[in-house]
Coordinates of C-alpha atoms in Angstrom, one line a residue:
M7 CA 15.9 -139.7 -25.8
C8 CA 19.4 -139.4 -27.3
S9 CA 20.0 -140.0 -30.9
D10 CA 21.7 -143.1 -32.3
G11 CA 24.9 -141.1 -32.9
E12 CA 25.0 -139.8 -29.3
Q13 CA 24.5 -143.3 -28.0
L14 CA 27.4 -144.5 -30.2
K15 CA 29.7 -141.8 -28.7
R16 CA 28.6 -142.6 -25.1
G17 CA 28.9 -146.4 -25.6
H18 CA 32.5 -146.1 -26.9
R19 CA 33.9 -143.4 -24.8
R20 CA 35.3 -145.9 -22.3
D21 CA 36.0 -148.7 -24.8
M22 CA 38.2 -146.9 -27.3
E23 CA 41.3 -148.7 -26.0
V24 CA 39.8 -152.0 -27.4
V25 CA 41.6 -153.2 -30.5
L26 CA 39.8 -155.5 -32.9
E27 CA 41.9 -158.5 -33.5
K28 CA 41.8 -161.5 -35.8
K29 CA 39.5 -163.4 -33.5
D30 CA 36.9 -160.7 -33.8
A31 CA 36.6 -160.8 -37.6
G32 CA 34.0 -163.6 -37.6
D33 CA 31.5 -161.3 -35.8
W34 CA 31.3 -158.9 -38.8
A35 CA 29.2 -159.8 -41.8
Y36 CA 29.2 -158.4 -45.3
R37 CA 26.5 -155.7 -45.8
G38 CA 27.5 -154.1 -49.1
E39 CA 30.0 -151.9 -50.8
G40 CA 30.6 -148.8 -53.0
A41 CA 33.4 -147.8 -55.2
A42 CA 35.7 -146.8 -52.2
N43 CA 34.4 -148.5 -49.1
L44 CA 33.1 -151.9 -47.9
V45 CA 30.5 -152.1 -45.2
L46 CA 30.2 -154.8 -42.5
A47 CA 27.4 -155.3 -39.9
Y48 CA 28.1 -156.6 -36.4
T49 CA 26.5 -160.1 -35.7
G50 CA 28.2 -160.9 -32.4
S51 CA 27.0 -160.4 -28.8
S52 CA 29.2 -157.6 -27.4
P53 CA 27.0 -154.8 -26.1
T54 CA 29.7 -152.4 -27.4
F55 CA 29.1 -153.3 -31.0
I56 CA 25.5 -154.4 -31.2
G57 CA 23.6 -152.2 -33.7
K58 CA 26.8 -151.0 -35.3
V59 CA 28.3 -151.1 -38.8
M60 CA 31.9 -150.8 -39.8
R61 CA 33.2 -149.1 -42.9
L62 CA 36.5 -150.2 -44.4
Q63 CA 38.5 -148.5 -47.1
K64 CA 39.3 -150.6 -50.1
A65 CA 42.5 -150.8 -52.0
R66 CA 42.8 -151.3 -55.8
I67 CA 44.4 -154.5 -57.1
N68 CA 47.3 -154.7 -59.5
G69 CA 49.6 -152.5 -57.3
S70 CA 47.7 -149.3 -57.5
K71 CA 47.2 -147.3 -54.4
A72 CA 43.9 -147.1 -52.4
S73 CA 41.7 -144.2 -53.3
N74 CA 42.4 -142.5 -50.0
S75 CA 45.7 -143.6 -48.5
P76 CA 46.1 -143.1 -44.7
T77 CA 48.9 -140.6 -45.1
A78 CA 49.2 -137.0 -43.9
L79 CA 47.4 -134.2 -45.6
T80 CA 49.5 -132.3 -48.2
A81 CA 50.7 -128.8 -47.6
H82 CA 48.1 -127.5 -50.1
E83 CA 45.3 -129.4 -48.3
L84 CA 46.4 -127.9 -45.0
L85 CA 46.2 -124.5 -46.7
L86 CA 42.7 -125.3 -48.0
W87 CA 41.3 -126.2 -44.6
K88 CA 43.4 -123.7 -42.6
D89 CA 40.2 -122.4 -40.8
M90 CA 39.5 -125.9 -39.4
D91 CA 42.0 -126.4 -36.6
D92 CA 41.1 -130.1 -35.9
I93 CA 41.5 -131.1 -39.5
V94 CA 44.8 -129.3 -39.9
A95 CA 46.2 -130.8 -36.7
T96 CA 45.3 -134.4 -37.6
S97 CA 48.0 -136.9 -38.7
N98 CA 46.1 -138.8 -41.4
K99 CA 43.4 -138.5 -44.0
E100 CA 41.0 -141.0 -42.5
L101 CA 40.7 -139.1 -39.3
A102 CA 40.6 -135.8 -41.3
S103 CA 37.7 -137.2 -43.2
Q104 CA 35.8 -138.0 -40.0
L105 CA 36.5 -134.5 -38.6
Y106 CA 35.4 -133.0 -41.9
V107 CA 32.0 -134.7 -41.6
K108 CA 31.7 -133.5 -38.0
H109 CA 32.8 -129.9 -38.4
I110 CA 31.8 -129.0 -42.0
M111 CA 29.1 -131.3 -43.4
S112 CA 27.1 -131.7 -40.2
P113 CA 26.5 -128.0 -39.7
L114 CA 25.6 -127.6 -43.4
L115 CA 23.2 -130.5 -43.6
G116 CA 22.0 -130.5 -40.0
S117 CA 23.5 -132.4 -37.0
A118 CA 20.2 -134.4 -36.6
Y119 CA 20.9 -136.0 -40.0
V120 CA 24.6 -136.6 -39.8
D121 CA 26.5 -139.2 -37.9
A122 CA 30.3 -138.7 -38.2
G123 CA 31.0 -142.0 -36.4
M124 CA 34.3 -142.7 -34.7
R125 CA 37.6 -144.4 -35.5
V126 CA 38.2 -147.8 -33.8
P127 CA 41.7 -149.4 -33.7
V128 CA 42.1 -152.6 -35.6
S129 CA 45.0 -154.9 -36.3
R130 CA 46.3 -155.9 -39.7
E131 CA 45.4 -159.5 -39.0
F132 CA 41.8 -158.4 -38.4
L133 CA 41.6 -156.8 -41.8
E134 CA 43.3 -159.7 -43.6
S135 CA 40.8 -162.1 -41.9
V136 CA 37.8 -160.0 -42.9
E137 CA 39.1 -160.0 -46.5
K138 CA 39.0 -163.8 -46.5
N139 CA 35.6 -164.0 -44.8
V140 CA 33.7 -161.7 -47.2
I141 CA 35.4 -162.4 -50.6
S142 CA 32.8 -165.1 -51.5
Q143 CA 29.9 -162.7 -50.8
R144 CA 31.3 -159.8 -52.9
P145 CA 30.2 -159.2 -56.5
A146 CA 32.8 -160.8 -58.9
S147 CA 33.4 -157.5 -60.6
R148 CA 34.3 -155.8 -57.3
V149 CA 36.6 -158.7 -56.2
D150 CA 38.5 -158.4 -59.5
A151 CA 39.1 -154.7 -59.0
T152 CA 39.5 -154.1 -55.3
K153 CA 40.2 -155.7 -52.0
V154 CA 40.1 -154.8 -48.3
G155 CA 42.8 -152.2 -47.6
T156 CA 45.1 -153.5 -44.9
Q157 CA 47.3 -150.5 -44.4
S158 CA 45.0 -148.6 -42.0
D159 CA 45.2 -149.1 -38.3
T160 CA 41.6 -147.8 -37.7
V161 CA 38.2 -148.3 -39.2
L162 CA 35.1 -146.1 -39.1
L163 CA 32.4 -147.3 -36.7
M164 CA 28.8 -146.0 -37.0
S165 CA 25.3 -146.8 -35.8
D166 CA 23.4 -149.1 -38.1
H167 CA 20.9 -146.6 -39.3
S168 CA 18.8 -149.3 -40.9
L169 CA 17.7 -150.1 -37.3
F170 CA 15.9 -148.2 -34.6
S171 CA 16.9 -147.9 -30.9
R172 CA 14.8 -150.1 -28.7
V173 CA 12.3 -148.1 -26.6
T174 CA 10.2 -151.0 -25.5
Q175 CA 10.7 -154.7 -24.9
E176 CA 8.7 -155.4 -28.0
V177 CA 10.8 -154.9 -31.1
E178 CA 8.9 -153.7 -34.2
P179 CA 10.2 -154.6 -37.7
S180 CA 12.4 -152.0 -39.3
I181 CA 12.5 -151.4 -43.0
S182 CA 15.0 -149.1 -44.7
V183 CA 15.6 -147.8 -48.2
E184 CA 18.8 -146.7 -49.9
I185 CA 18.6 -144.5 -53.0
K186 CA 21.6 -143.4 -54.9
I187 CA 21.1 -140.2 -56.9
S188 CA 22.9 -140.3 -60.1
E189 CA 22.6 -138.5 -63.4
Y190 CA 23.0 -141.9 -65.2
S191 CA 19.8 -143.7 -64.5
E192 CA 16.3 -144.2 -65.8
Y193 CA 14.8 -141.9 -63.3
D194 CA 15.1 -138.1 -63.5
P195 CA 17.0 -136.6 -60.4
L196 CA 15.1 -133.4 -61.1
D197 CA 11.9 -135.3 -60.2
L198 CA 13.4 -136.3 -56.9
F199 CA 14.5 -132.8 -56.0
S200 CA 11.4 -131.1 -57.4
G201 CA 9.5 -130.7 -54.1
S202 CA 6.4 -132.1 -55.9
K203 CA 5.0 -135.2 -54.2
D204 CA 3.8 -136.6 -57.5
R205 CA 7.1 -136.2 -59.2
I206 CA 9.0 -137.6 -56.2
H207 CA 6.7 -140.6 -56.4
K208 CA 7.4 -141.0 -60.1
A209 CA 11.2 -141.0 -59.4
I210 CA 10.8 -143.7 -56.7
K211 CA 8.7 -145.9 -59.0
D212 CA 11.3 -145.5 -61.8
L213 CA 14.1 -146.4 -59.4
F214 CA 12.2 -149.5 -58.3
S215 CA 11.8 -150.6 -61.9
T216 CA 15.6 -150.6 -62.5
P217 CA 17.2 -150.6 -59.0
Q218 CA 20.8 -151.6 -60.0
N219 CA 22.9 -150.5 -57.1
N220 CA 20.8 -147.3 -56.8
F221 CA 17.8 -148.6 -54.9
R222 CA 18.2 -151.1 -52.0
V223 CA 15.8 -152.2 -49.2
F224 CA 16.8 -153.7 -45.9
L225 CA 14.4 -155.5 -43.5
N226 CA 15.8 -155.6 -39.9
G227 CA 19.2 -154.9 -41.4
S228 CA 19.2 -157.7 -44.0
L229 CA 19.0 -156.9 -47.7
I230 CA 15.7 -157.9 -49.3
F231 CA 15.8 -155.9 -52.5
G232 CA 18.6 -154.6 -54.8
G233 CA 22.3 -155.4 -55.3
L234 CA 25.1 -155.7 -52.8
G235 CA 27.2 -153.3 -55.0
G236 CA 27.2 -155.4 -58.2
G237 CA 25.8 -154.9 -61.6
A238 CA 22.6 -153.5 -63.1
H239 CA 19.3 -155.4 -63.4
S240 CA 15.6 -154.7 -63.8
T241 CA 12.8 -155.7 -61.5
N242 CA 11.1 -158.7 -63.2
L243 CA 7.9 -160.5 -62.0
A244 CA 9.8 -163.0 -59.9
I245 CA 11.9 -160.3 -58.1
G246 CA 8.8 -158.1 -57.6
G247 CA 6.8 -161.0 -56.2
A248 CA 9.5 -161.9 -53.7
F249 CA 9.7 -158.3 -52.6
E250 CA 5.9 -158.1 -52.2
D251 CA 6.0 -161.2 -49.9
A252 CA 8.9 -159.8 -47.9
L253 CA 6.8 -156.7 -47.1
K254 CA 4.3 -158.8 -45.1
G255 CA 4.3 -157.9 -41.5
V256 CA 5.5 -154.4 -42.2
I257 CA 3.1 -153.0 -44.9
Q258 CA -0.6 -153.9 -44.7
G259 CA -2.6 -154.8 -47.8
G260 CA -3.4 -157.6 -50.2
D261 CA -1.0 -159.0 -52.8
G262 CA 0.0 -156.5 -55.4
L263 CA -0.7 -153.6 -53.1
R264 CA 2.1 -153.7 -50.5
T265 CA 4.8 -152.6 -52.9
K266 CA 2.7 -149.8 -54.2
S267 CA 2.0 -148.5 -50.7
F268 CA 5.7 -148.8 -49.7
L269 CA 6.9 -146.8 -52.6
Q270 CA 4.2 -144.2 -51.7
L271 CA 5.5 -144.2 -48.1
I272 CA 9.0 -143.4 -49.3
A273 CA 7.8 -140.6 -51.6
E274 CA 5.7 -139.0 -48.9
T275 CA 8.6 -139.2 -46.4
V276 CA 11.1 -137.6 -48.8
H277 CA 8.5 -134.8 -49.5
K278 CA 7.6 -134.2 -45.8
S279 CA 11.1 -134.4 -44.4
G280 CA 12.5 -131.8 -46.8
V281 CA 16.0 -133.4 -46.5
L282 CA 16.7 -133.1 -50.2
D283 CA 16.2 -129.3 -50.0
R284 CA 19.1 -129.3 -47.5
L285 CA 21.2 -131.4 -49.8
L286 CA 20.5 -129.3 -52.8
E287 CA 21.6 -126.2 -51.1
V288 CA 25.0 -127.7 -50.3
Q289 CA 25.3 -129.0 -53.9
K290 CA 24.7 -125.5 -55.2
L291 CA 27.9 -124.3 -53.5
D292 CA 29.6 -125.6 -56.7
N293 CA 28.4 -122.7 -58.8
L294 CA 31.4 -122.9 -61.2
D295 CA 31.5 -126.7 -61.6
I296 CA 34.8 -128.5 -62.3
D297 CA 35.3 -126.5 -65.5
G298 CA 35.8 -123.4 -63.4
A299 CA 37.2 -124.9 -60.2
I300 CA 40.1 -126.6 -62.0
H301 CA 41.6 -123.1 -62.9
A302 CA 41.5 -122.1 -59.2
Y303 CA 43.1 -125.4 -58.3
Y304 CA 46.2 -124.7 -60.5
D305 CA 46.6 -121.3 -58.9
I306 CA 46.5 -122.9 -55.4
I307 CA 49.2 -125.4 -56.3
S308 CA 51.2 -122.6 -58.1
E309 CA 51.5 -124.6 -61.4
P310 CA 50.8 -123.5 -65.0
C311 CA 47.1 -124.2 -65.8
M312 CA 47.1 -127.3 -68.0
V313 CA 43.5 -126.6 -69.1
C314 CA 44.4 -123.2 -70.5
R315 CA 47.5 -124.7 -72.1
E316 CA 45.4 -127.3 -73.9
L317 CA 42.9 -124.8 -75.1
G318 CA 45.4 -122.4 -76.5
K319 CA 45.4 -118.6 -76.3
E320 CA 42.6 -118.2 -78.9
E321 CA 40.2 -120.4 -77.0
V322 CA 40.9 -119.3 -73.5
S323 CA 37.8 -117.2 -72.5
Q324 CA 37.8 -114.0 -70.4
K325 CA 36.0 -116.1 -67.7
Y326 CA 39.1 -118.3 -67.3
L327 CA 41.4 -115.4 -67.4
S328 CA 39.5 -113.7 -64.6
L329 CA 39.7 -116.8 -62.5
H330 CA 43.5 -116.7 -62.7
S331 CA 43.5 -113.1 -61.6
M332 CA 41.8 -113.8 -58.3
S333 CA 43.5 -113.7 -54.9
L334 CA 44.7 -116.9 -53.2
D335 CA 41.8 -116.7 -50.7
E336 CA 39.3 -116.4 -53.5
S337 CA 40.8 -119.4 -55.3
L338 CA 40.8 -121.4 -52.0
K339 CA 37.1 -120.7 -51.5
I340 CA 36.2 -121.8 -55.1
V341 CA 38.0 -125.1 -54.7
K342 CA 36.7 -125.6 -51.1
D343 CA 33.1 -125.0 -52.2
F344 CA 33.6 -127.4 -55.1
L345 CA 34.9 -130.2 -52.9
I346 CA 32.1 -129.7 -50.3
A347 CA 29.5 -129.7 -53.1
T348 CA 31.1 -132.9 -54.4
S349 CA 30.7 -134.6 -51.0
A350 CA 27.0 -133.7 -51.2
K351 CA 26.7 -135.1 -54.7
D352 CA 28.4 -138.4 -53.7
C353 CA 26.8 -139.1 -50.4
S354 CA 24.1 -141.5 -49.0
L355 CA 20.9 -140.9 -47.1
M356 CA 19.3 -143.8 -45.3
I357 CA 15.5 -143.6 -44.7
S358 CA 14.2 -146.0 -42.2
F359 CA 10.6 -146.9 -41.1
R360 CA 8.9 -148.9 -38.4
P361 CA 5.2 -149.3 -37.8
R362 CA 3.9 -147.4 -34.8
K363 CA 1.3 -149.4 -32.9
D364 CA -1.6 -147.9 -30.9
G365 CA -0.7 -147.6 -27.2
N366 CA 3.0 -147.4 -27.7
P367 CA 4.7 -144.7 -25.6
E368 CA 5.4 -141.4 -27.4
S369 CA 8.2 -142.0 -29.9
P370 CA 11.3 -139.7 -30.2
Y371 CA 11.1 -140.1 -33.9
N372 CA 9.2 -138.3 -36.6
N373 CA 6.0 -140.0 -37.8
L374 CA 3.9 -140.2 -40.9
H375 CA 0.4 -141.6 -41.5
L376 CA 0.0 -143.6 -44.7
E377 CA -3.6 -143.3 -45.9
S378 CA -3.5 -146.2 -48.3
T379 CA -2.9 -148.7 -45.5
N380 CA -4.2 -146.7 -42.5
Q381 CA -0.8 -147.2 -40.8
S382 CA 1.4 -144.8 -38.9
F383 CA 5.2 -145.1 -39.1
D384 CA 8.1 -143.8 -37.2
Y385 CA 10.8 -142.6 -39.6
K386 CA 14.3 -141.3 -39.5
V387 CA 16.8 -140.1 -42.1
N388 CA 20.6 -140.0 -41.9
F389 CA 23.2 -138.7 -44.3
I390 CA 26.2 -140.9 -44.6
D391 CA 29.2 -141.3 -46.9
L392 CA 30.0 -137.6 -46.7
D393 CA 33.7 -138.2 -47.3
L394 CA 36.3 -135.6 -47.6
K395 CA 37.2 -135.2 -51.2
H396 CA 41.0 -134.6 -51.6
L397 CA 42.6 -131.8 -53.5
G398 CA 44.8 -134.2 -55.4
K399 CA 41.8 -135.6 -57.2
M400 CA 40.9 -132.3 -58.9
E401 CA 42.7 -133.3 -62.2
E402 CA 41.0 -136.7 -62.0
Y403 CA 37.6 -135.1 -61.6
Y404 CA 38.3 -132.8 -64.6
E405 CA 39.4 -135.7 -66.9
L406 CA 36.5 -137.8 -65.8
D407 CA 34.1 -135.0 -66.6
K408 CA 35.6 -134.7 -70.1
K409 CA 35.3 -138.5 -70.7
I410 CA 31.8 -138.8 -69.5
K411 CA 30.7 -136.1 -72.0
T412 CA 31.6 -138.3 -75.0
V413 CA 28.4 -139.6 -76.8
V414 CA 28.0 -142.3 -79.4
S415 CA 24.5 -142.5 -81.0
V416 CA 23.8 -145.7 -82.9
E417 CA 20.9 -146.2 -85.2
L418 CA 19.0 -149.5 -84.7
M419 CA 17.3 -150.5 -88.0
C420 CA 15.2 -153.3 -86.3
P421 CA 13.0 -152.3 -83.4
K422 CA 12.2 -155.9 -82.3
C423 CA 15.3 -156.7 -80.2
R424 CA 16.5 -153.5 -78.6
K425 CA 17.0 -155.1 -75.3
K426 CA 19.6 -157.6 -76.7
V427 CA 21.5 -154.7 -78.3
M428 CA 21.5 -152.7 -75.1
K429 CA 22.7 -155.8 -73.1
L430 CA 25.6 -156.2 -75.6
I431 CA 26.6 -152.5 -75.2
A432 CA 26.5 -152.8 -71.4
T433 CA 29.4 -155.3 -71.6
V434 CA 31.7 -152.7 -73.1
E435 CA 34.1 -151.2 -70.5
G436 CA 33.7 -147.5 -69.9
V437 CA 30.0 -147.2 -70.5
A438 CA 28.3 -144.7 -68.2
S439 CA 24.7 -144.8 -69.5
I440 CA 22.6 -146.2 -72.3
V441 CA 19.5 -144.3 -73.3
L442 CA 16.9 -145.6 -75.9
D443 CA 15.1 -143.0 -78.0
P444 CA 12.1 -144.9 -79.6
S445 CA 11.1 -141.9 -81.6
K446 CA 14.4 -142.0 -83.5
N447 CA 15.1 -145.7 -83.2
T448 CA 18.5 -144.9 -81.8
V449 CA 20.5 -145.8 -78.7
T450 CA 22.8 -143.2 -77.2
V451 CA 25.8 -144.3 -75.2
T452 CA 27.5 -141.9 -72.8
G453 CA 30.9 -142.6 -71.2
E454 CA 34.5 -143.2 -72.0
A455 CA 34.0 -146.4 -73.9
D456 CA 35.7 -146.9 -77.2
P457 CA 33.1 -146.1 -80.0
V458 CA 34.7 -148.8 -82.2
K459 CA 34.1 -151.5 -79.6
I460 CA 30.5 -150.3 -79.2
I461 CA 29.7 -150.5 -82.9
K462 CA 31.4 -153.9 -83.2
K463 CA 29.2 -155.3 -80.4
V464 CA 26.1 -153.9 -82.0
R465 CA 26.9 -155.3 -85.4
K466 CA 27.2 -158.8 -84.0
L467 CA 23.4 -158.7 -83.7
R468 CA 22.5 -156.0 -86.3
K469 CA 24.9 -155.9 -89.2
N470 CA 23.4 -152.8 -90.6
A471 CA 23.7 -150.7 -87.5
A472 CA 25.5 -147.4 -88.1
V473 CA 27.1 -144.7 -85.9
V474 CA 25.0 -141.6 -86.1
S475 CA 27.3 -139.2 -84.2
I476 CA 30.2 -139.1 -81.8
G477 CA 30.8 -136.1 -79.6
P478 CA 29.8 -134.2 -76.4
P479 CA 26.1 -134.2 -75.4
Q480 CA 24.2 -131.0 -75.9
A481 CA 23.5 -130.4 -72.2
E482 CA 22.4 -126.9 -72.9
K483 CA 19.2 -128.3 -74.4
K484 CA 18.2 -130.1 -71.2
D485 CA 15.9 -127.4 -70.0
E486 CA 14.9 -125.9 -73.3
K487 CA 11.2 -124.9 -73.6
K488 CA 9.3 -124.4 -76.8
D489 CA 6.2 -122.3 -76.8
G490 CA 6.1 -122.6 -73.0
K491 CA 6.1 -126.4 -73.2
K492 CA 8.7 -128.8 -71.9
D493 CA 10.9 -130.4 -74.4
E494 CA 9.4 -133.9 -74.7
K495 CA 12.6 -135.3 -76.2
K496 CA 14.2 -135.2 -72.8
D497 CA 11.5 -137.2 -71.1
I498 CA 13.0 -140.6 -71.0
V499 CA 10.3 -143.3 -70.3
P500 CA 10.3 -147.1 -70.6
Y501 CA 9.3 -148.2 -74.1
N502 CA 7.7 -151.6 -74.8
P503 CA 7.2 -152.3 -78.5
T504 CA 4.5 -154.9 -79.3
P505 CA 6.9 -157.5 -80.9
C506 CA 9.2 -157.4 -77.8
Q507 CA 7.2 -156.9 -74.7
R508 CA 10.2 -157.1 -72.2
C509 CA 12.3 -154.4 -73.9
D510 CA 13.3 -151.6 -71.6
V511 CA 16.2 -149.2 -70.8
W512 CA 19.4 -150.7 -69.2
Y513 CA 22.1 -148.6 -67.7
V514 CA 25.6 -149.2 -66.4
I515 CA 26.8 -146.9 -63.6
P516 CA 30.6 -146.0 -63.5
E517 CA 32.6 -146.7 -60.4
H518 CA 34.3 -143.4 -59.6
G519 CA 34.6 -141.0 -56.8
Y520 CA 32.9 -138.0 -58.5
G521 CA 29.3 -138.6 -59.0
Y522 CA 26.0 -137.8 -57.5
C523 CA 24.8 -138.7 -54.1
S524 CA 22.8 -141.6 -52.8
V525 CA 19.9 -141.7 -50.6
M526 CA 19.5 -144.4 -48.1

């Protein structure tokens, strides 16, 4: 049995001359979106496209250019990828990104888990029509900031990994989960990458509690839980109850038990598959982080290092000086590894399940038995969104890294209405995360938001609120241990004070191209 990706390639080998025109736009429905791309699912009857999704690049509104314009690679980018003949030979960045996934990310993460997709020709009229068709379904915040990019003459077509290939006439339900791994969320990514089944399970439960755009579930390709790329929210009783009902027919068990079993199924699959171990190894290629890679970047483009200039001679460390004394090939490797690791931190992994009935023919997919429901499931995992990160964004990554490290800690004198305060803060532009510390009665805001705006918002509700500190977070304390015990201060857990039972932690995730990966 060939994989979904292989079927995609075979199915299109003879149909690549087909150009999607305006009349075809109605067959593609809005599935969701991220910061840079919009995803559509095929709803028509053409055998060529059934079971496929399309990914379109977005363009920013107000005259700014799209995040990845379909122009040729720069001379420095050609130098960076000089060992990859296909990438160097291509005429545009979109095709280069696809080849990058095929020739670089696929070998690193495993070809069984990576679908590079293929480029399909489209007309400008098709893209313009799609923009009109989906605008009413997109989150308002996304519509205000971006639109469908109409400058490209191709789109990326991939298998819909939320579905399974049919192996019998009887079609079993397929349920898929998407998890975005971000450092700005209620769950601890270290739990997800820990290799411990219990800690992985804790991370999944934490994500379910505050899904935002980080945790989404699809049933037979249709969204049943989570956002379509919009704002943050928590899982209340109504949302949780609706999701519990939607699981009927897929997860066995009485009311109140199906969700619990489904989250357990996800955790056990993540643990058994070992896919996050692969992902972590690729992320570790970035052993210098942007703070080191930025120096190698300036050497590659043969320009004075702006970072060293800002620091001044007295503050420039020996480490930075040694980076500038490296050979060009060494600098190229540092930056190349940084960009590859960034792809691994900003990707998606789709995990899909379908019940396996007794008597079914042997399945080509992996399987897992869930003890709590006495069910067996086929499962598959696929890394997606492994986009090529462009050299020209290095300065943007560095500036973003500096901005995100600004912290404002605000003392809350009244513990009764923390949730209202956190909601107010979440409306301030530039907020990356909001973390409540019940032990100190403070809320810490991380991001590039204006501290003055934050405190003004808070004082609308609590006039005696005061700024405790403004400055970079003390990341070095993250893994501190005292007397062999874990620093309890860093264990962020939901806190529900008696006078305000629904208080919890709210977060806002920034839209930018340099973040952590997602798992789907």
